[in-house]
Amino acid sequence: MNLDVAGWAIGTERLWLVPGRGKVLVAVSVKNTRVSYGRTQFLVEPLAGRGARWVDAESTRDVEE
């Protein structure tokens, strides 16, 4: 995935699999995208709570209905 492909994600809500915490999924909003060392990353903020973090796009998934 590159920035042209990842641009659709900005403003969407996704589930982020928290690394090292078992199978914890956090609902997040994607605020921005970038490519770092050839890997697509999303800047995400939790829907409830505070903070922001760059995460690999592959560690997120669509919100299941």
mmCIF file as gemmi writes it, N, C-alpha and C atoms, coordinates in Angstrom:
data_model
loop_
_atom_site.group_PDB
_atom_site.id
_atom_site.type_symbol
_atom_site.label_atom_id
_atom_site.label_alt_id
_atom_site.label_comp_id
_atom_site.label_asym_id
_atom_site.label_entity_id
_atom_site.label_seq_id
_atom_site.pdbx_PDB_ins_code
_atom_site.Cartn_x
_atom_site.Cartn_y
_atom_site.Cartn_z
_atom_site.occupancy
_atom_site.B_iso_or_equiv
_atom_site.pdbx_formal_charge
_atom_site.auth_seq_id
_atom_site.auth_asym_id
_atom_site.pdbx_PDB_model_num
ATOM 1 N N . MET Axp A 1 ? 0.858 -1.173 0 1 0 ? 1 A 1
ATOM 2 C CA . MET Axp A 1 ? 0 0 0 1 0 ? 1 A 1
ATOM 3 C C . MET Axp A 1 ? 0.9 1.231 0 1 0 ? 1 A 1
ATOM 4 N N . ASN Axp A 2 ? 0.522 2.255 -0.768 1 0 ? 2 A 1
ATOM 5 C CA . ASN Axp A 2 ? 1.262 3.509 -0.758 1 0 ? 2 A 1
ATOM 6 C C . ASN Axp A 2 ? 0.31 4.646 -0.412 1 0 ? 2 A 1
ATOM 7 N N . LEU Axp A 3 ? 0.824 5.871 -0.406 1 0 ? 3 A 1
ATOM 8 C CA . LEU Axp A 3 ? -0.019 6.986 0.017 1 0 ? 3 A 1
ATOM 9 C C . LEU Axp A 3 ? -1.204 7.211 -0.916 1 0 ? 3 A 1
ATOM 10 N N . ASP Axp A 4 ? -1.036 6.958 -2.209 1 0 ? 4 A 1
ATOM 11 C CA . ASP Axp A 4 ? -2.164 7.114 -3.126 1 0 ? 4 A 1
ATOM 12 C C . ASP Axp A 4 ? -3.285 6.148 -2.77 1 0 ? 4 A 1
ATOM 13 N N . VAL Axp A 5 ? -2.924 4.946 -2.376 1 0 ? 5 A 1
ATOM 14 C CA . VAL Axp A 5 ? -3.905 3.926 -2.012 1 0 ? 5 A 1
ATOM 15 C C . VAL Axp A 5 ? -4.444 4.174 -0.604 1 0 ? 5 A 1
ATOM 16 N N . ALA Axp A 6 ? -3.588 4.637 0.308 1 0 ? 6 A 1
ATOM 17 C CA . ALA Axp A 6 ? -3.967 4.797 1.717 1 0 ? 6 A 1
ATOM 18 C C . ALA Axp A 6 ? -4.756 6.065 1.992 1 0 ? 6 A 1
ATOM 19 N N . GLY Axp A 7 ? -4.799 6.996 1.061 1 0 ? 7 A 1
ATOM 20 C CA . GLY Axp A 7 ? -5.512 8.255 1.28 1 0 ? 7 A 1
ATOM 21 C C . GLY Axp A 7 ? -6.975 8.069 1.615 1 0 ? 7 A 1
ATOM 22 N N . TRP Axp A 8 ? -7.583 6.986 1.133 1 0 ? 8 A 1
ATOM 23 C CA . TRP Axp A 8 ? -8.997 6.718 1.429 1 0 ? 8 A 1
ATOM 24 C C . TRP Axp A 8 ? -9.237 6.573 2.925 1 0 ? 8 A 1
ATOM 25 N N . ALA Axp A 9 ? -8.219 6.192 3.685 1 0 ? 9 A 1
ATOM 26 C CA . ALA Axp A 9 ? -8.4 5.864 5.1 1 0 ? 9 A 1
ATOM 27 C C . ALA Axp A 9 ? -8.576 7.09 5.986 1 0 ? 9 A 1
ATOM 28 N N . ILE Axp A 10 ? -8.094 8.245 5.541 1 0 ? 10 A 1
ATOM 29 C CA . ILE Axp A 10 ? -8.178 9.447 6.381 1 0 ? 10 A 1
ATOM 30 C C . ILE Axp A 10 ? -9.646 9.761 6.677 1 0 ? 10 A 1
ATOM 31 N N . GLY Axp A 11 ? -9.942 9.923 7.955 1 0 ? 11 A 1
ATOM 32 C CA . GLY Axp A 11 ? -11.307 10.223 8.392 1 0 ? 11 A 1
ATOM 33 C C . GLY Axp A 11 ? -12.167 9.003 8.664 1 0 ? 11 A 1
ATOM 34 N N . THR Axp A 12 ? -11.628 7.811 8.443 1 0 ? 12 A 1
ATOM 35 C CA . THR Axp A 12 ? -12.413 6.601 8.689 1 0 ? 12 A 1
ATOM 36 C C . THR Axp A 12 ? -12.188 6.086 10.111 1 0 ? 12 A 1
ATOM 37 N N . GLU Axp A 13 ? -13.086 5.228 10.539 1 0 ? 13 A 1
ATOM 38 C CA . GLU Axp A 13 ? -12.929 4.547 11.825 1 0 ? 13 A 1
ATOM 39 C C . GLU Axp A 13 ? -12.496 3.114 11.541 1 0 ? 13 A 1
ATOM 40 N N . ARG Axp A 14 ? -11.497 2.638 12.294 1 0 ? 14 A 1
ATOM 41 C CA . ARG Axp A 14 ? -10.957 1.297 12.107 1 0 ? 14 A 1
ATOM 42 C C . ARG Axp A 14 ? -10.702 0.673 13.469 1 0 ? 14 A 1
ATOM 43 N N . LEU Axp A 15 ? -10.42 -0.609 13.483 1 0 ? 15 A 1
ATOM 44 C CA . LEU Axp A 15 ? -10.017 -1.307 14.696 1 0 ? 15 A 1
ATOM 45 C C . LEU Axp A 15 ? -8.512 -1.533 14.617 1 0 ? 15 A 1
ATOM 46 N N . TRP Axp A 16 ? -7.808 -1.221 15.692 1 0 ? 16 A 1
ATOM 47 C CA . TRP Axp A 16 ? -6.359 -1.389 15.754 1 0 ? 16 A 1
ATOM 48 C C . TRP Axp A 16 ? -6.041 -2.509 16.734 1 0 ? 16 A 1
ATOM 49 N N . LEU Axp A 17 ? -5.267 -3.498 16.288 1 0 ? 17 A 1
ATOM 50 C CA . LEU Axp A 17 ? -4.82 -4.595 17.126 1 0 ? 17 A 1
ATOM 51 C C . LEU Axp A 17 ? -3.599 -4.13 17.905 1 0 ? 17 A 1
ATOM 52 N N . VAL Axp A 18 ? -3.742 -3.969 19.222 1 0 ? 18 A 1
ATOM 53 C CA . VAL Axp A 18 ? -2.666 -3.462 20.074 1 0 ? 18 A 1
ATOM 54 C C . VAL Axp A 18 ? -1.571 -4.523 20.184 1 0 ? 18 A 1
ATOM 55 N N . PRO Axp A 19 ? -0.33 -4.197 19.8 1 0 ? 19 A 1
ATOM 56 C CA . PRO Axp A 19 ? 0.746 -5.196 19.861 1 0 ? 19 A 1
ATOM 57 C C . PRO Axp A 19 ? 1.11 -5.556 21.301 1 0 ? 19 A 1
ATOM 58 N N . GLY Axp A 20 ? 1.384 -6.835 21.525 1 0 ? 20 A 1
ATOM 59 C CA . GLY Axp A 20 ? 1.832 -7.299 22.832 1 0 ? 20 A 1
ATOM 60 C C . GLY Axp A 20 ? 0.764 -7.35 23.908 1 0 ? 20 A 1
ATOM 61 N N . ARG Axp A 21 ? -0.477 -7.164 23.562 1 0 ? 21 A 1
ATOM 62 C CA . ARG Axp A 21 ? -1.56 -7.145 24.554 1 0 ? 21 A 1
ATOM 63 C C . ARG Axp A 21 ? -2.578 -8.237 24.301 1 0 ? 21 A 1
ATOM 64 N N . GLY Axp A 22 ? -2.148 -9.327 23.697 1 0 ? 22 A 1
ATOM 65 C CA . GLY Axp A 22 ? -3.109 -10.374 23.38 1 0 ? 22 A 1
ATOM 66 C C . GLY Axp A 22 ? -3.946 -9.969 22.195 1 0 ? 22 A 1
ATOM 67 N N . LYS Axp A 23 ? -5.239 -10.143 22.286 1 0 ? 23 A 1
ATOM 68 C CA . LYS Axp A 23 ? -6.143 -9.811 21.178 1 0 ? 23 A 1
ATOM 69 C C . LYS Axp A 23 ? -7 -8.599 21.515 1 0 ? 23 A 1
ATOM 70 N N . VAL Axp A 24 ? -6.366 -7.517 21.962 1 0 ? 24 A 1
ATOM 71 C CA . VAL Axp A 24 ? -7.083 -6.293 22.305 1 0 ? 24 A 1
ATOM 72 C C . VAL Axp A 24 ? -7.239 -5.443 21.044 1 0 ? 24 A 1
ATOM 73 N N . LEU Axp A 25 ? -8.478 -5.135 20.696 1 0 ? 25 A 1
ATOM 74 C CA . LEU Axp A 25 ? -8.774 -4.261 19.563 1 0 ? 25 A 1
ATOM 75 C C . LEU Axp A 25 ? -9.312 -2.943 20.093 1 0 ? 25 A 1
ATOM 76 N N . VAL Axp A 26 ? -8.789 -1.843 19.569 1 0 ? 26 A 1
ATOM 77 C CA . VAL Axp A 26 ? -9.203 -0.507 19.994 1 0 ? 26 A 1
ATOM 78 C C . VAL Axp A 26 ? -9.83 0.206 18.805 1 0 ? 26 A 1
ATOM 79 N N . ALA Axp A 27 ? -10.996 0.804 19.003 1 0 ? 27 A 1
ATOM 80 C CA . ALA Axp A 27 ? -11.631 1.59 17.944 1 0 ? 27 A 1
ATOM 81 C C . ALA Axp A 27 ? -10.899 2.919 17.818 1 0 ? 27 A 1
ATOM 82 N N . VAL Axp A 28 ? -10.435 3.219 16.605 1 0 ? 28 A 1
ATOM 83 C CA . VAL Axp A 28 ? -9.645 4.428 16.375 1 0 ? 28 A 1
ATOM 84 C C . VAL Axp A 28 ? -10.168 5.174 15.149 1 0 ? 28 A 1
ATOM 85 N N . SER Axp A 29 ? -9.797 6.444 15.081 1 0 ? 29 A 1
ATOM 86 C CA . SER Axp A 29 ? -10.074 7.272 13.916 1 0 ? 29 A 1
ATOM 87 C C . SER Axp A 29 ? -8.736 7.565 13.244 1 0 ? 29 A 1
ATOM 88 N N . VAL Axp A 30 ? -8.675 7.402 11.916 1 0 ? 30 A 1
ATOM 89 C CA . VAL Axp A 30 ? -7.442 7.658 11.168 1 0 ? 30 A 1
ATOM 90 C C . VAL Axp A 30 ? -7.375 9.147 10.852 1 0 ? 30 A 1
ATOM 91 N N . LYS Axp A 31 ? -6.312 9.814 11.287 1 0 ? 31 A 1
ATOM 92 C CA . LYS Axp A 31 ? -6.145 11.253 11.099 1 0 ? 31 A 1
ATOM 93 C C . LYS Axp A 31 ? -5.214 11.607 9.947 1 0 ? 31 A 1
ATOM 94 N N . ASN Axp A 32 ? -4.264 10.715 9.609 1 0 ? 32 A 1
ATOM 95 C CA . ASN Axp A 32 ? -3.302 10.992 8.552 1 0 ? 32 A 1
ATOM 96 C C . ASN Axp A 32 ? -2.655 9.687 8.118 1 0 ? 32 A 1
ATOM 97 N N . THR Axp A 33 ? -1.953 9.714 6.996 1 0 ? 33 A 1
ATOM 98 C CA . THR Axp A 33 ? -1.213 8.545 6.516 1 0 ? 33 A 1
ATOM 99 C C . THR Axp A 33 ? 0.186 8.97 6.093 1 0 ? 33 A 1
ATOM 100 N N . ARG Axp A 34 ? 1.128 8.01 6.096 1 0 ? 34 A 1
ATOM 101 C CA . ARG Axp A 34 ? 2.488 8.259 5.626 1 0 ? 34 A 1
ATOM 102 C C . ARG Axp A 34 ? 3.117 6.924 5.235 1 0 ? 34 A 1
ATOM 103 N N . VAL Axp A 35 ? 4.224 7.012 4.534 1 0 ? 35 A 1
ATOM 104 C CA . VAL Axp A 35 ? 5.035 5.829 4.246 1 0 ? 35 A 1
ATOM 105 C C . VAL Axp A 35 ? 6.371 6.033 4.947 1 0 ? 35 A 1
ATOM 106 N N . SER Axp A 36 ? 6.756 5.085 5.787 1 0 ? 36 A 1
ATOM 107 C CA . SER Axp A 36 ? 8.008 5.137 6.534 1 0 ? 36 A 1
ATOM 108 C C . SER Axp A 36 ? 8.756 3.834 6.308 1 0 ? 36 A 1
ATOM 109 N N . TYR Axp A 37 ? 9.97 3.94 5.758 1 0 ? 37 A 1
ATOM 110 C CA . TYR Axp A 37 ? 10.787 2.757 5.456 1 0 ? 37 A 1
ATOM 111 C C . TYR Axp A 37 ? 10.014 1.746 4.607 1 0 ? 37 A 1
ATOM 112 N N . GLY Axp A 38 ? 9.236 2.252 3.657 1 0 ? 38 A 1
ATOM 113 C CA . GLY Axp A 38 ? 8.499 1.397 2.749 1 0 ? 38 A 1
ATOM 114 C C . GLY Axp A 38 ? 7.223 0.804 3.31 1 0 ? 38 A 1
ATOM 115 N N . ARG Axp A 39 ? 6.858 1.177 4.532 1 0 ? 39 A 1
ATOM 116 C CA . ARG Axp A 39 ? 5.645 0.646 5.17 1 0 ? 39 A 1
ATOM 117 C C . ARG Axp A 39 ? 4.62 1.76 5.334 1 0 ? 39 A 1
ATOM 118 N N . THR Axp A 40 ? 3.378 1.463 4.951 1 0 ? 40 A 1
ATOM 119 C CA . THR Axp A 40 ? 2.305 2.437 5.109 1 0 ? 40 A 1
ATOM 120 C C . THR Axp A 40 ? 1.876 2.474 6.561 1 0 ? 40 A 1
ATOM 121 N N . GLN Axp A 41 ? 1.746 3.689 7.105 1 0 ? 41 A 1
ATOM 122 C CA . GLN Axp A 41 ? 1.327 3.857 8.495 1 0 ? 41 A 1
ATOM 123 C C . GLN Axp A 41 ? 0.17 4.837 8.57 1 0 ? 41 A 1
ATOM 124 N N . PHE Axp A 42 ? -0.663 4.651 9.593 1 0 ? 42 A 1
ATOM 125 C CA . PHE Axp A 42 ? -1.777 5.549 9.875 1 0 ? 42 A 1
ATOM 126 C C . PHE Axp A 42 ? -1.513 6.251 11.199 1 0 ? 42 A 1
ATOM 127 N N . LEU Axp A 43 ? -1.838 7.551 11.265 1 0 ? 43 A 1
ATOM 128 C CA . LEU Axp A 43 ? -1.852 8.271 12.537 1 0 ? 43 A 1
ATOM 129 C C . LEU Axp A 43 ? -3.252 8.087 13.096 1 0 ? 43 A 1
ATOM 130 N N . VAL Axp A 44 ? -3.363 7.395 14.231 1 0 ? 44 A 1
ATOM 131 C CA . VAL Axp A 44 ? -4.672 7.065 14.785 1 0 ? 44 A 1
ATOM 132 C C . VAL Axp A 44 ? -4.863 7.716 16.156 1 0 ? 44 A 1
ATOM 133 N N . GLU Axp A 45 ? -6.133 8.028 16.446 1 0 ? 45 A 1
ATOM 134 C CA . GLU Axp A 45 ? -6.553 8.514 17.763 1 0 ? 45 A 1
ATOM 135 C C . GLU Axp A 45 ? -7.691 7.624 18.233 1 0 ? 45 A 1
ATOM 136 N N . PRO Axp A 46 ? -7.731 7.281 19.528 1 0 ? 46 A 1
ATOM 137 C CA . PRO Axp A 46 ? -8.844 6.453 20.012 1 0 ? 46 A 1
ATOM 138 C C . PRO Axp A 46 ? -10.161 7.228 19.946 1 0 ? 46 A 1
ATOM 139 N N . LEU Axp A 47 ? -11.259 6.52 19.729 1 0 ? 47 A 1
ATOM 140 C CA . LEU Axp A 47 ? -12.563 7.187 19.708 1 0 ? 47 A 1
ATOM 141 C C . LEU Axp A 47 ? -12.952 7.677 21.096 1 0 ? 47 A 1
ATOM 142 N N . ALA Axp A 48 ? -12.453 7.016 22.134 1 0 ? 48 A 1
ATOM 143 C CA . ALA Axp A 48 ? -12.661 7.456 23.515 1 0 ? 48 A 1
ATOM 144 C C . ALA Axp A 48 ? -11.29 7.466 24.189 1 0 ? 48 A 1
ATOM 145 N N . GLY Axp A 49 ? -10.989 8.536 24.874 1 0 ? 49 A 1
ATOM 146 C CA . GLY Axp A 49 ? -9.687 8.643 25.515 1 0 ? 49 A 1
ATOM 147 C C . GLY Axp A 49 ? -8.841 9.715 24.848 1 0 ? 49 A 1
ATOM 148 N N . ARG Axp A 50 ? -7.532 9.641 25.078 1 0 ? 50 A 1
ATOM 149 C CA . ARG Axp A 50 ? -6.633 10.668 24.566 1 0 ? 50 A 1
ATOM 150 C C . ARG Axp A 50 ? -5.42 10.048 23.907 1 0 ? 50 A 1
ATOM 151 N N . GLY Axp A 51 ? -4.742 10.864 23.118 1 0 ? 51 A 1
ATOM 152 C CA . GLY Axp A 51 ? -3.476 10.472 22.523 1 0 ? 51 A 1
ATOM 153 C C . GLY Axp A 51 ? -3.591 10.158 21.042 1 0 ? 51 A 1
ATOM 154 N N . ALA Axp A 52 ? -2.444 9.999 20.43 1 0 ? 52 A 1
ATOM 155 C CA . ALA Axp A 52 ? -2.351 9.648 19.018 1 0 ? 52 A 1
ATOM 156 C C . ALA Axp A 52 ? -1.072 8.852 18.825 1 0 ? 52 A 1
ATOM 157 N N . ARG Axp A 53 ? -1.058 8.013 17.775 1 0 ? 53 A 1
ATOM 158 C CA . ARG Axp A 53 ? 0.111 7.159 17.547 1 0 ? 53 A 1
ATOM 159 C C . ARG Axp A 53 ? 0.152 6.747 16.075 1 0 ? 53 A 1
ATOM 160 N N . TRP Axp A 54 ? 1.352 6.666 15.534 1 0 ? 54 A 1
ATOM 161 C CA . TRP Axp A 54 ? 1.541 6.105 14.199 1 0 ? 54 A 1
ATOM 162 C C . TRP Axp A 54 ? 1.579 4.589 14.333 1 0 ? 54 A 1
ATOM 163 N N . VAL Axp A 55 ? 0.769 3.896 13.53 1 0 ? 55 A 1
ATOM 164 C CA . VAL Axp A 55 ? 0.721 2.432 13.564 1 0 ? 55 A 1
ATOM 165 C C . VAL Axp A 55 ? 0.799 1.91 12.134 1 0 ? 55 A 1
ATOM 166 N N . ASP Axp A 56 ? 1.294 0.691 11.962 1 0 ? 56 A 1
ATOM 167 C CA . ASP Axp A 56 ? 1.32 0.069 10.647 1 0 ? 56 A 1
ATOM 168 C C . ASP Axp A 56 ? -0.102 -0.169 10.166 1 0 ? 56 A 1
ATOM 169 N N . ALA Axp A 57 ? -0.355 0.138 8.928 1 0 ? 57 A 1
ATOM 170 C CA . ALA Axp A 57 ? -1.691 -0.042 8.355 1 0 ? 57 A 1
ATOM 171 C C . ALA Axp A 57 ? -2.148 -1.492 8.46 1 0 ? 57 A 1
ATOM 172 N N . GLU Axp A 58 ? -1.203 -2.431 8.368 1 0 ? 58 A 1
ATOM 173 C CA . GLU Axp A 58 ? -1.553 -3.852 8.432 1 0 ? 58 A 1
ATOM 174 C C . GLU Axp A 58 ? -2.069 -4.271 9.809 1 0 ? 58 A 1
ATOM 175 N N . SER Axp A 59 ? -1.82 -3.457 10.844 1 0 ? 59 A 1
ATOM 176 C CA . SER Axp A 59 ? -2.294 -3.809 12.188 1 0 ? 59 A 1
ATOM 177 C C . SER Axp A 59 ? -3.718 -3.287 12.438 1 0 ? 59 A 1
ATOM 178 N N . THR Axp A 60 ? -4.346 -2.711 11.398 1 0 ? 60 A 1
ATOM 179 C CA . THR Axp A 60 ? -5.732 -2.23 11.54 1 0 ? 60 A 1
ATOM 180 C C . THR Axp A 60 ? -6.633 -3.052 10.635 1 0 ? 60 A 1
ATOM 181 N N . ARG Axp A 61 ? -7.91 -2.988 10.927 1 0 ? 61 A 1
ATOM 182 C CA . ARG Axp A 61 ? -8.894 -3.664 10.089 1 0 ? 61 A 1
ATOM 183 C C . ARG Axp A 61 ? -10.192 -2.871 10.1 1 0 ? 61 A 1
ATOM 184 N N . ASP Axp A 62 ? -11.065 -3.199 9.158 1 0 ? 62 A 1
ATOM 185 C CA . ASP Axp A 62 ? -12.367 -2.535 9.073 1 0 ? 62 A 1
ATOM 186 C C . ASP Axp A 62 ? -13.164 -2.817 10.336 1 0 ? 62 A 1
ATOM 187 N N . VAL Axp A 63 ? -14.004 -1.868 10.703 1 0 ? 63 A 1
ATOM 188 C CA . VAL Axp A 63 ? -14.921 -2.072 11.824 1 0 ? 63 A 1
ATOM 189 C C . VAL Axp A 63 ? -16.019 -3.014 11.345 1 0 ? 63 A 1
ATOM 190 N N . GLU Axp A 64 ? -16.207 -4.089 12.09 1 0 ? 64 A 1
ATOM 191 C CA . GLU Axp A 64 ? -17.223 -5.071 11.72 1 0 ? 64 A 1
ATOM 192 C C . GLU Axp A 64 ? -18.595 -4.562 12.124 1 0 ? 64 A 1
ATOM 193 N N . GLU Axp A 65 ? -19.515 -4.696 11.248 1 0 ? 65 A 1
ATOM 194 C CA . GLU Axp A 65 ? -20.89 -4.244 11.528 1 0 ? 65 A 1
ATOM 195 C C . GLU Axp A 65 ? -21.596 -5.198 12.44 1 0 ? 65 A 1
